PDB file of C-alpha atoms in Angstrom:
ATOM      1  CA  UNK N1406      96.263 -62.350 159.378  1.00 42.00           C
ATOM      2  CA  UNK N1407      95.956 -59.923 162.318  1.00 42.00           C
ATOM      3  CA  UNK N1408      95.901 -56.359 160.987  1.00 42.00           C
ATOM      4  CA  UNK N1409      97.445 -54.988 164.405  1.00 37.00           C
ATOM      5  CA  UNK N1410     100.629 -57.196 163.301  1.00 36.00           C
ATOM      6  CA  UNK N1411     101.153 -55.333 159.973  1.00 38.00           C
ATOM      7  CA  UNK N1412     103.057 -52.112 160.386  1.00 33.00           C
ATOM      8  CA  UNK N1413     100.335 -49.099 159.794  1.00 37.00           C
ATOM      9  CA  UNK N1414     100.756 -46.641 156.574  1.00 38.00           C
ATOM     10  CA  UNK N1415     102.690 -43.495 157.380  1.00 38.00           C
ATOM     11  CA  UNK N1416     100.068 -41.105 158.272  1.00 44.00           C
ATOM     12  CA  UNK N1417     101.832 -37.973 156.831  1.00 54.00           C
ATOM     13  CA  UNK N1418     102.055 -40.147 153.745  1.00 65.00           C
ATOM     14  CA  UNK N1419      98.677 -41.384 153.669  1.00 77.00           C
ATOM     15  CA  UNK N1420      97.564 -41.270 149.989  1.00 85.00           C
ATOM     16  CA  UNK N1421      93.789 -40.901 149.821  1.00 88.00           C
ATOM     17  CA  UNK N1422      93.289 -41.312 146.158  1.00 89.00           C
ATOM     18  CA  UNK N1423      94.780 -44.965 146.852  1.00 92.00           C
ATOM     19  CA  UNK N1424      92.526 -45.445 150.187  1.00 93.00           C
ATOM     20  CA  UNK N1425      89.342 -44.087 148.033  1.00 94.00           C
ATOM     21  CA  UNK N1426      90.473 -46.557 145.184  1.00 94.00           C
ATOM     22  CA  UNK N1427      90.661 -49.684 147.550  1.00 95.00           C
ATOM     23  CA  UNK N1428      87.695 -49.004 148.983  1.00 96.00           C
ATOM     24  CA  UNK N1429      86.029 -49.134 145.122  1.00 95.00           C
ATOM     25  CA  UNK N1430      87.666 -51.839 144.662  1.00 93.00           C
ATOM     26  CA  UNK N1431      86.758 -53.755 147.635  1.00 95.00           C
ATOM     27  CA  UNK N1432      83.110 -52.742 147.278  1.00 95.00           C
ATOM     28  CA  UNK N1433      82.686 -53.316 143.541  1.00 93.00           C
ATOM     29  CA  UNK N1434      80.221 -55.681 142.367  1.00 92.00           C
ATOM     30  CA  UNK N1435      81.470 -58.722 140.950  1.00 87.00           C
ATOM     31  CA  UNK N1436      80.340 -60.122 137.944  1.00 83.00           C
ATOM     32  CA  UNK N1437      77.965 -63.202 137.874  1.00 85.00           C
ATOM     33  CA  UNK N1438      80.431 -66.329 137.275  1.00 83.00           C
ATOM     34  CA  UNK N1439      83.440 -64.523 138.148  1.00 87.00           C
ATOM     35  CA  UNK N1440      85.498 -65.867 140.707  1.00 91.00           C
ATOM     36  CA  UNK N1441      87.356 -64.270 143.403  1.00 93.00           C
ATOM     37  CA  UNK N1442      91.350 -64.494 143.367  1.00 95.00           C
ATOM     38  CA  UNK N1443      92.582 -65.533 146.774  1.00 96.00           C
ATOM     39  CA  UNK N1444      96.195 -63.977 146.203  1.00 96.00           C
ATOM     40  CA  UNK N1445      94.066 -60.763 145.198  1.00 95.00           C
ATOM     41  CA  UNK N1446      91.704 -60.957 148.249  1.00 96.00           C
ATOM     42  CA  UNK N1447      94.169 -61.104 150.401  1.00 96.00           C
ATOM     43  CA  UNK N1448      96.436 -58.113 149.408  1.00 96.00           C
ATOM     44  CA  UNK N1449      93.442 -55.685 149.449  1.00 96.00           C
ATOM     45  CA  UNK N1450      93.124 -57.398 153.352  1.00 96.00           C
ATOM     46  CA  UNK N1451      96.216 -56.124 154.394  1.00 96.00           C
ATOM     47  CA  UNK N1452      96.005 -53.119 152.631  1.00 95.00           C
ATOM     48  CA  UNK N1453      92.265 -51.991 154.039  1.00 96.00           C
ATOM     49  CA  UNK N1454      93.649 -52.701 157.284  1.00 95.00           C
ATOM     50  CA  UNK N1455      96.704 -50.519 156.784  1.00 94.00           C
ATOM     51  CA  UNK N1456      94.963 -47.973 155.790  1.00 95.00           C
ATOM     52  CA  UNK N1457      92.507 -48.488 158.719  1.00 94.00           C
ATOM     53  CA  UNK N1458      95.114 -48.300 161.103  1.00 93.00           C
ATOM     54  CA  UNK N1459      96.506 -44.977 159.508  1.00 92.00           C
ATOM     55  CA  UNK N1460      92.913 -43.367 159.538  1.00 92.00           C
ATOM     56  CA  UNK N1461      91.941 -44.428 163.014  1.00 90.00           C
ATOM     57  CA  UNK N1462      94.119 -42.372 165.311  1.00 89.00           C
ATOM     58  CA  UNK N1463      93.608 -38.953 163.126  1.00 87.00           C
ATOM     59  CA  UNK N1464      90.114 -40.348 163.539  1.00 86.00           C
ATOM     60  CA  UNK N1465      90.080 -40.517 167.208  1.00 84.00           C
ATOM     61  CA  UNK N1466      91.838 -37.278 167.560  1.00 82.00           C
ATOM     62  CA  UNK N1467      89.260 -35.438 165.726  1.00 75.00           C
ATOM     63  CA  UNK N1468      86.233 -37.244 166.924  1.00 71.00           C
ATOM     64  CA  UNK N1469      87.229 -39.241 170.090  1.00 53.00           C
ATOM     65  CA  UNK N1470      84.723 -39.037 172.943  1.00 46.00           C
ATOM     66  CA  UNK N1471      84.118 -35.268 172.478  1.00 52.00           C
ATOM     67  CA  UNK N1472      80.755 -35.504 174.226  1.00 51.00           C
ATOM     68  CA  UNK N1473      81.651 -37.459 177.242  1.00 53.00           C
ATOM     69  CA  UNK N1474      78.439 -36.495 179.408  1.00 57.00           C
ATOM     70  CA  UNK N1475      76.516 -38.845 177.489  1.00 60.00           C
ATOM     71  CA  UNK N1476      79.164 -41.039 175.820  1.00 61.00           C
ATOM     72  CA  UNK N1477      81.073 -41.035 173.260  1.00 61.00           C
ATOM     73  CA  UNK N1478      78.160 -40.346 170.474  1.00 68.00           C
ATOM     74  CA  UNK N1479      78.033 -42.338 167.161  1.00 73.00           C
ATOM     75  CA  UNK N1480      81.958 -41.192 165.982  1.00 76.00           C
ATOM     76  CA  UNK N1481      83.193 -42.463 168.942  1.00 75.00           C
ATOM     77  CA  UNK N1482      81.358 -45.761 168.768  1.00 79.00           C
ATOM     78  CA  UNK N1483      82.115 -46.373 165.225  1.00 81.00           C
ATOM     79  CA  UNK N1484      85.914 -45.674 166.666  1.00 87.00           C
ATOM     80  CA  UNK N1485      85.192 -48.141 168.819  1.00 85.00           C
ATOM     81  CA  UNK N1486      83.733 -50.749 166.662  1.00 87.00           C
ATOM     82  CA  UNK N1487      86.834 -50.529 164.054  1.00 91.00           C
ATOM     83  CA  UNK N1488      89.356 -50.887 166.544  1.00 90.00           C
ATOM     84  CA  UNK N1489      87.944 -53.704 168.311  1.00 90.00           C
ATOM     85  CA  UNK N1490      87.330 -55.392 164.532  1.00 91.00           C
ATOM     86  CA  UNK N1491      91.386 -54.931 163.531  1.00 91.00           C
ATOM     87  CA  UNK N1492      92.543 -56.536 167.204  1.00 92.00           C
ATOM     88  CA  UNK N1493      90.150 -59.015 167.442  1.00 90.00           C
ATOM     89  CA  UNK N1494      88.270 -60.129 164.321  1.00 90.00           C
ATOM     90  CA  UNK N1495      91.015 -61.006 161.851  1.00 92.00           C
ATOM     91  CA  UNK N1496      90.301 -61.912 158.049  1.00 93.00           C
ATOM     92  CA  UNK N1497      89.765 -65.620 157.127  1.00 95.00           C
ATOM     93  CA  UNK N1498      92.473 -67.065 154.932  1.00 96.00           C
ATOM     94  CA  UNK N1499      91.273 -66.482 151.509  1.00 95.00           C
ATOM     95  CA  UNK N1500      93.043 -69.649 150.319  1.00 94.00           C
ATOM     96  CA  UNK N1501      90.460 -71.485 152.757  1.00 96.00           C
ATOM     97  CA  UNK N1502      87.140 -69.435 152.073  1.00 96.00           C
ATOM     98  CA  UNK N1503      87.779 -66.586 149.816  1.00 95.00           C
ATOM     99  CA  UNK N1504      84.461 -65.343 150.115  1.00 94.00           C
ATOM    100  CA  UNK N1505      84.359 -64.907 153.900  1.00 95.00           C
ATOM    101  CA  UNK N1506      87.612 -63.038 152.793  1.00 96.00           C
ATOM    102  CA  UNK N1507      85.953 -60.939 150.282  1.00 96.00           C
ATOM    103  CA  UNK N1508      83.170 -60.271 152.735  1.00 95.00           C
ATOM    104  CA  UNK N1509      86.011 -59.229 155.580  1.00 96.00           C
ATOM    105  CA  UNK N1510      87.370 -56.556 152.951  1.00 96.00           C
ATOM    106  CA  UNK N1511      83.846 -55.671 152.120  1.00 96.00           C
ATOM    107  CA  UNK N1512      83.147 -54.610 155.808  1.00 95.00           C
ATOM    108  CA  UNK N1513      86.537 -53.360 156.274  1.00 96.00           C
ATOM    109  CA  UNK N1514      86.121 -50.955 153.156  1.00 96.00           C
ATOM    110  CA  UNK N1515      83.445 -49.453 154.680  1.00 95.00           C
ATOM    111  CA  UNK N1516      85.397 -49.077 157.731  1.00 94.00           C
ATOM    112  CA  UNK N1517      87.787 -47.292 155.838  1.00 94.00           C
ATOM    113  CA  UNK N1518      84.838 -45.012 154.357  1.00 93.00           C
ATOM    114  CA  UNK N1519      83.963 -43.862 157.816  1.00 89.00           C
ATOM    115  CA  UNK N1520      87.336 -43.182 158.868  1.00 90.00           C
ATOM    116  CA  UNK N1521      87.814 -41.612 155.857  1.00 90.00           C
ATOM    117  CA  UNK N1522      84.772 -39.199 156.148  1.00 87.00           C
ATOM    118  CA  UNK N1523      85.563 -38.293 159.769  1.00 83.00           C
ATOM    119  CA  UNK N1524      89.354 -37.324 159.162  1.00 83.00           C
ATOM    120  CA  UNK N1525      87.836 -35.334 155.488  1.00 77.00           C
ATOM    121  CA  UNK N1526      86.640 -31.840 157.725  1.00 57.00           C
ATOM    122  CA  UNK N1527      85.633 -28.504 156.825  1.00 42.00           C
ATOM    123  CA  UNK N1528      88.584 -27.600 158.699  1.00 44.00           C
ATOM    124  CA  UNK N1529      86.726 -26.960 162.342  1.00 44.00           C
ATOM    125  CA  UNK N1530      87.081 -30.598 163.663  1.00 40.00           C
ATOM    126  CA  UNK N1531      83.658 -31.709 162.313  1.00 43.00           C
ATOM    127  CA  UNK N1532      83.354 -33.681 159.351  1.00 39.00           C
ATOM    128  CA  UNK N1533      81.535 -31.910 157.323  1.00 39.00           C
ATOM    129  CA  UNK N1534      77.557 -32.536 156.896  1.00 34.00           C
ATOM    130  CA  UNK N1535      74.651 -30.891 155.069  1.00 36.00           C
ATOM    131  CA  UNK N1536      72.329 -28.899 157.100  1.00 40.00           C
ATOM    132  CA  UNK N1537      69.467 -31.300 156.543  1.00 40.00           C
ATOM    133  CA  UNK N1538      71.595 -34.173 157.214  1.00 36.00           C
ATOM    134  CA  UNK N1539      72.017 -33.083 161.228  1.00 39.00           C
ATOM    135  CA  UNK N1540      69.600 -34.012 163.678  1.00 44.00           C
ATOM    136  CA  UNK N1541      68.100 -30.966 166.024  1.00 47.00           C
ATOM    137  CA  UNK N1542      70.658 -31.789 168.598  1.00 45.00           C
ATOM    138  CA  UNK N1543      73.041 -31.860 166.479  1.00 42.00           C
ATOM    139  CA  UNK N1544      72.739 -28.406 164.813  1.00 44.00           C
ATOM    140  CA  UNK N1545      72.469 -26.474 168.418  1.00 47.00           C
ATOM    141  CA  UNK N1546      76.082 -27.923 169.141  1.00 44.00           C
TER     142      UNK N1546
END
């Protein structure tokens, strides 16, 4: 399955109760002796990827390479490092190896959690941080 196949989630209709709730979902432990459901692996796939590819450009927009005298700072390469995942790294079939599946949606939930955090800002293009959570170059801008 290549995610850059699947058509992306409307991003004016991006719903991100649902993304936050895939992302749970995809990151929830599973119980000792359960086993995973292929069929169920594989939806949540194609759905964290949808949802990826909605996020990403409202990521890049916000966060792109904003500080492009000394690259594109830790947004940027996190940008970087989805898109190159949903061209290039596509999820194994879960009817094959389900948990190299599950472990695909695992990585791509977090994905989704970055994304996520960059496009949630205080309004001012930055996603919003705690004081104490910026390093000193950070807080003088």
């Amino acid at each position: 399955m290549s995610a850059m196949n699947n058509p992306p989630a409307a991003c004016g209709d991006l719903d991100v109760a649902r993304v936050r709730q895939a992302i749970e979902a995809a990151l929830a432990p599973l119980p000792v002796g359960d086993r995973l459901d292929p069929a169920v692996v594989t939806t949540t796939a194609q759905r964290l990827a949808e949802y990826a590819q909605a996020l990403l450009p409202r990521a890049a927009a916000a966060h792109g390479t904003r500080r492009s005298s000394r690259g594109p700072g830790l947004a940027g390469l996190g940008l970087t490092h989805v898109r190159y995942r949903l061209t290039h790294v596509d999820c194994p079939d879960a009817g094959t190896d389900v948990d190299a599946a599950h472990v695909w949606c695992q990585e791509m939930a977090r994905s989704c959690q970055m994304l996520l955090g960059l496009v949630s800002d205080n309004g001012q293009g930055r996603a919003v941080l705690s004081p104490d959570t910026l390093t000193d170059a950070e807080r003088k801008g």
